Amino acid sequence: MIDVLIIDKENTIAPAIDAGEASVLVYDDEIRALHAAEAMRPDIVVLNYTVREQDTAAFIALLTRASKRSKIVLIAENLTDEAVIECLMAGAKGYLQLSEVDKFINKLLQAVQAGEAWITRRMVAMLLDKLRSHAVCSG
């Protein structure tokens, strides 16, 4: 059983999760969710981008520090590549389009729990480019 903490003001994610595969807690308040993540250290934190909008990457960094063992996954609709990369660099392990939650959320949870990232190959290439540019700048 995977322990999942969902941060979602719209309750669009939890109904799609198979209750036989995951134990789910849902928070619609990001501060309470941050405290819960720190106290409970769930396997996976699923964050709806609409909770923090442009401040999502900073919030992911806070979540990462609060619960180092938790893997964070971002759910959003049509984010720019740059916004997704920023969230991945902040600590997210995956990104899923909101319109694909019903179809892929359970596969995503299994993959991320197994240590995989849930991003497209194109995102992998962009992330590698970003990491290389950081290495060149700092080296």
PDB file of C-alpha atoms in Angstrom:
ATOM      1  CA  MET A   1       0.000   0.000   0.000  1.00  0.00           C
ATOM      2  CA  ILE A   2       1.345   3.411  -1.008  1.00  0.00           C
ATOM      3  CA  ASP A   3       0.795   6.311   1.408  1.00  0.00           C
ATOM      4  CA  VAL A   4      -0.322   9.304  -0.665  1.00  0.00           C
ATOM      5  CA  LEU A   5      -0.896  12.848   0.507  1.00  0.00           C
ATOM      6  CA  ILE A   6      -2.823  14.942  -2.012  1.00  0.00           C
ATOM      7  CA  ILE A   7      -2.844  18.730  -1.972  1.00  0.00           C
ATOM      8  CA  ASP A   8      -5.778  19.784  -4.113  1.00  0.00           C
ATOM      9  CA  LYS A   9      -8.382  22.498  -3.557  1.00  0.00           C
ATOM     10  CA  GLU A  10     -10.559  21.177  -6.391  1.00  0.00           C
ATOM     11  CA  ASN A  11     -10.719  17.467  -5.376  1.00  0.00           C
ATOM     12  CA  THR A  12      -9.923  16.374  -8.928  1.00  0.00           C
ATOM     13  CA  ILE A  13      -7.189  13.840  -8.134  1.00  0.00           C
ATOM     14  CA  ALA A  14      -8.311  11.639  -5.228  1.00  0.00           C
ATOM     15  CA  PRO A  15     -11.400  10.145  -6.921  1.00  0.00           C
ATOM     16  CA  ALA A  16      -9.190   8.628  -9.631  1.00  0.00           C
ATOM     17  CA  ILE A  17      -6.901   6.752  -7.223  1.00  0.00           C
ATOM     18  CA  ASP A  18      -7.518   3.048  -6.691  1.00  0.00           C
ATOM     19  CA  ALA A  19      -8.270   2.662  -2.961  1.00  0.00           C
ATOM     20  CA  GLY A  20      -6.884  -0.877  -3.053  1.00  0.00           C
ATOM     21  CA  GLU A  21      -3.474   0.416  -4.166  1.00  0.00           C
ATOM     22  CA  ALA A  22      -3.075   3.522  -2.012  1.00  0.00           C
ATOM     23  CA  SER A  23      -3.949   5.013   1.344  1.00  0.00           C
ATOM     24  CA  VAL A  24      -4.983   8.585   0.543  1.00  0.00           C
ATOM     25  CA  LEU A  25      -5.225  11.744   2.619  1.00  0.00           C
ATOM     26  CA  VAL A  26      -6.423  14.951   0.960  1.00  0.00           C
ATOM     27  CA  TYR A  27      -5.701  18.509   2.073  1.00  0.00           C
ATOM     28  CA  ASP A  28      -7.096  21.633   0.474  1.00  0.00           C
ATOM     29  CA  ASP A  29      -4.921  23.948   2.591  1.00  0.00           C
ATOM     30  CA  GLU A  30      -1.252  23.990   1.621  1.00  0.00           C
ATOM     31  CA  ILE A  31       0.038  24.998   5.069  1.00  0.00           C
ATOM     32  CA  ARG A  32      -1.778  22.149   6.818  1.00  0.00           C
ATOM     33  CA  ALA A  33      -0.591  19.828   4.063  1.00  0.00           C
ATOM     34  CA  LEU A  34       3.009  20.954   4.570  1.00  0.00           C
ATOM     35  CA  HIS A  35       2.763  20.197   8.301  1.00  0.00           C
ATOM     36  CA  ALA A  36       1.114  16.834   7.574  1.00  0.00           C
ATOM     37  CA  ALA A  37       3.870  15.921   5.096  1.00  0.00           C
ATOM     38  CA  GLU A  38       6.492  16.762   7.700  1.00  0.00           C
ATOM     39  CA  ALA A  39       4.754  14.728  10.409  1.00  0.00           C
ATOM     40  CA  MET A  40       3.609  11.749   8.339  1.00  0.00           C
ATOM     41  CA  ARG A  41       6.331  11.508   5.682  1.00  0.00           C
ATOM     42  CA  PRO A  42       4.065   9.917   3.044  1.00  0.00           C
ATOM     43  CA  ASP A  43       5.538   7.897   0.195  1.00  0.00           C
ATOM     44  CA  ILE A  44       4.175  10.305  -2.414  1.00  0.00           C
ATOM     45  CA  VAL A  45       2.832  13.849  -2.312  1.00  0.00           C
ATOM     46  CA  VAL A  46       0.584  14.761  -5.248  1.00  0.00           C
ATOM     47  CA  LEU A  47       0.292  18.519  -5.720  1.00  0.00           C
ATOM     48  CA  ASN A  48      -2.247  20.286  -7.893  1.00  0.00           C
ATOM     49  CA  TYR A  49      -0.558  23.313  -9.483  1.00  0.00           C
ATOM     50  CA  THR A  50      -3.655  25.450  -8.884  1.00  0.00           C
ATOM     51  CA  VAL A  51      -2.940  25.430  -5.137  1.00  0.00           C
ATOM     52  CA  ARG A  52       0.125  27.704  -5.455  1.00  0.00           C
ATOM     53  CA  GLU A  53       0.202  28.664  -9.166  1.00  0.00           C
ATOM     54  CA  GLN A  54       3.443  30.585  -9.909  1.00  0.00           C
ATOM     55  CA  ASP A  55       4.798  29.803  -6.418  1.00  0.00           C
ATOM     56  CA  THR A  56       4.551  26.046  -6.969  1.00  0.00           C
ATOM     57  CA  ALA A  57       8.292  25.458  -7.448  1.00  0.00           C
ATOM     58  CA  ALA A  58       9.069  27.245  -4.167  1.00  0.00           C
ATOM     59  CA  PHE A  59       6.365  25.210  -2.421  1.00  0.00           C
ATOM     60  CA  ILE A  60       7.823  21.978  -3.851  1.00  0.00           C
ATOM     61  CA  ALA A  61      11.195  22.966  -2.396  1.00  0.00           C
ATOM     62  CA  LEU A  62       9.520  23.452   1.012  1.00  0.00           C
ATOM     63  CA  LEU A  63       7.810  20.066   0.752  1.00  0.00           C
ATOM     64  CA  THR A  64      11.100  18.433  -0.198  1.00  0.00           C
ATOM     65  CA  ARG A  65      12.810  19.864   2.869  1.00  0.00           C
ATOM     66  CA  ALA A  66       9.857  19.007   5.135  1.00  0.00           C
ATOM     67  CA  SER A  67       9.716  15.369   4.060  1.00  0.00           C
ATOM     68  CA  LYS A  68      12.914  14.246   2.362  1.00  0.00           C
ATOM     69  CA  ARG A  69      11.660  10.687   1.847  1.00  0.00           C
ATOM     70  CA  SER A  70       8.462  11.738   0.070  1.00  0.00           C
ATOM     71  CA  LYS A  71       8.379  11.822  -3.704  1.00  0.00           C
ATOM     72  CA  ILE A  72       6.502  14.818  -5.080  1.00  0.00           C
ATOM     73  CA  VAL A  73       4.408  14.720  -8.231  1.00  0.00           C
ATOM     74  CA  LEU A  74       2.872  17.740  -9.926  1.00  0.00           C
ATOM     75  CA  ILE A  75      -0.556  17.713 -11.562  1.00  0.00           C
ATOM     76  CA  ALA A  76      -1.453  20.627 -13.830  1.00  0.00           C
ATOM     77  CA  GLU A  77      -3.082  21.474 -17.097  1.00  0.00           C
ATOM     78  CA  ASN A  78      -0.897  22.723 -19.921  1.00  0.00           C
ATOM     79  CA  LEU A  79       2.070  24.100 -17.998  1.00  0.00           C
ATOM     80  CA  THR A  80       4.881  25.603 -20.009  1.00  0.00           C
ATOM     81  CA  ASP A  81       7.999  23.489 -20.372  1.00  0.00           C
ATOM     82  CA  GLU A  82       9.905  26.071 -18.334  1.00  0.00           C
ATOM     83  CA  ALA A  83       7.423  25.845 -15.447  1.00  0.00           C
ATOM     84  CA  VAL A  84       7.652  22.040 -15.414  1.00  0.00           C
ATOM     85  CA  ILE A  85      11.470  22.139 -15.488  1.00  0.00           C
ATOM     86  CA  GLU A  86      11.478  24.666 -12.625  1.00  0.00           C
ATOM     87  CA  CYS A  87       9.300  22.313 -10.565  1.00  0.00           C
ATOM     88  CA  LEU A  88      11.507  19.317 -11.386  1.00  0.00           C
ATOM     89  CA  MET A  89      14.610  21.279 -10.391  1.00  0.00           C
ATOM     90  CA  ALA A  90      12.853  22.165  -7.108  1.00  0.00           C
ATOM     91  CA  GLY A  91      12.351  18.484  -6.300  1.00  0.00           C
ATOM     92  CA  ALA A  92       9.343  17.099  -8.186  1.00  0.00           C
ATOM     93  CA  LYS A  93       9.698  13.531  -9.488  1.00  0.00           C
ATOM     94  CA  GLY A  94       6.962  13.761 -12.068  1.00  0.00           C
ATOM     95  CA  TYR A  95       4.391  15.743 -13.965  1.00  0.00           C
ATOM     96  CA  LEU A  96       0.996  14.666 -15.237  1.00  0.00           C
ATOM     97  CA  GLN A  97      -1.549  16.649 -17.204  1.00  0.00           C
ATOM     98  CA  LEU A  98      -4.761  17.104 -15.244  1.00  0.00           C
ATOM     99  CA  SER A  99      -6.747  15.785 -18.211  1.00  0.00           C
ATOM    100  CA  GLU A 100      -4.841  12.469 -17.954  1.00  0.00           C
ATOM    101  CA  VAL A 101      -5.301  11.866 -14.218  1.00  0.00           C
ATOM    102  CA  ASP A 102      -8.136   9.351 -14.633  1.00  0.00           C
ATOM    103  CA  LYS A 103      -6.125   7.367 -17.152  1.00  0.00           C
ATOM    104  CA  PHE A 104      -2.622   7.406 -15.627  1.00  0.00           C
ATOM    105  CA  ILE A 105      -2.601   8.355 -11.918  1.00  0.00           C
ATOM    106  CA  ASN A 106      -2.426   4.773 -10.635  1.00  0.00           C
ATOM    107  CA  LYS A 107       0.381   3.859 -13.057  1.00  0.00           C
ATOM    108  CA  LEU A 108       2.174   7.058 -12.039  1.00  0.00           C
ATOM    109  CA  LEU A 109       1.964   6.183  -8.343  1.00  0.00           C
ATOM    110  CA  GLN A 110       3.368   2.696  -8.956  1.00  0.00           C
ATOM    111  CA  ALA A 111       6.205   4.010 -11.149  1.00  0.00           C
ATOM    112  CA  VAL A 112       7.201   6.822  -8.799  1.00  0.00           C
ATOM    113  CA  GLN A 113       7.019   4.497  -5.787  1.00  0.00           C
ATOM    114  CA  ALA A 114       9.407   2.165  -7.660  1.00  0.00           C
ATOM    115  CA  GLY A 115      11.912   5.013  -7.982  1.00  0.00           C
ATOM    116  CA  GLU A 116      11.105   6.142 -11.509  1.00  0.00           C
ATOM    117  CA  ALA A 117      10.386   9.653 -12.726  1.00  0.00           C
ATOM    118  CA  TRP A 118       7.121  10.375 -14.529  1.00  0.00           C
ATOM    119  CA  ILE A 119       8.099  12.815 -17.250  1.00  0.00           C
ATOM    120  CA  THR A 120       8.238  12.703 -21.023  1.00  0.00           C
ATOM    121  CA  ARG A 121      11.441  11.945 -22.910  1.00  0.00           C
ATOM    122  CA  ARG A 122      11.391  15.517 -24.177  1.00  0.00           C
ATOM    123  CA  MET A 123      11.303  16.730 -20.565  1.00  0.00           C
ATOM    124  CA  VAL A 124      14.265  14.467 -19.762  1.00  0.00           C
ATOM    125  CA  ALA A 125      16.251  16.079 -22.594  1.00  0.00           C
ATOM    126  CA  MET A 126      15.315  19.576 -21.431  1.00  0.00           C
ATOM    127  CA  LEU A 127      16.208  18.721 -17.846  1.00  0.00           C
ATOM    128  CA  LEU A 128      19.592  17.381 -18.936  1.00  0.00           C
ATOM    129  CA  ASP A 129      20.241  20.594 -20.874  1.00  0.00           C
ATOM    130  CA  LYS A 130      19.322  22.634 -17.795  1.00  0.00           C
ATOM    131  CA  LEU A 131      21.616  20.555 -15.582  1.00  0.00           C
ATOM    132  CA  ARG A 132      24.479  20.941 -18.068  1.00  0.00           C
ATOM    133  CA  SER A 133      24.022  24.696 -18.190  1.00  0.00           C
ATOM    134  CA  HIS A 134      24.133  24.808 -14.370  1.00  0.00           C
ATOM    135  CA  ALA A 135      27.300  22.682 -14.343  1.00  0.00           C
ATOM    136  CA  VAL A 136      29.005  24.980 -16.874  1.00  0.00           C
ATOM    137  CA  CYS A 137      27.992  28.110 -14.948  1.00  0.00           C
ATOM    138  CA  SER A 138      29.194  26.771 -11.608  1.00  0.00           C
ATOM    139  CA  GLY A 139      32.303  25.009 -12.919  1.00  0.00           C
TER     140      GLY A 139
END
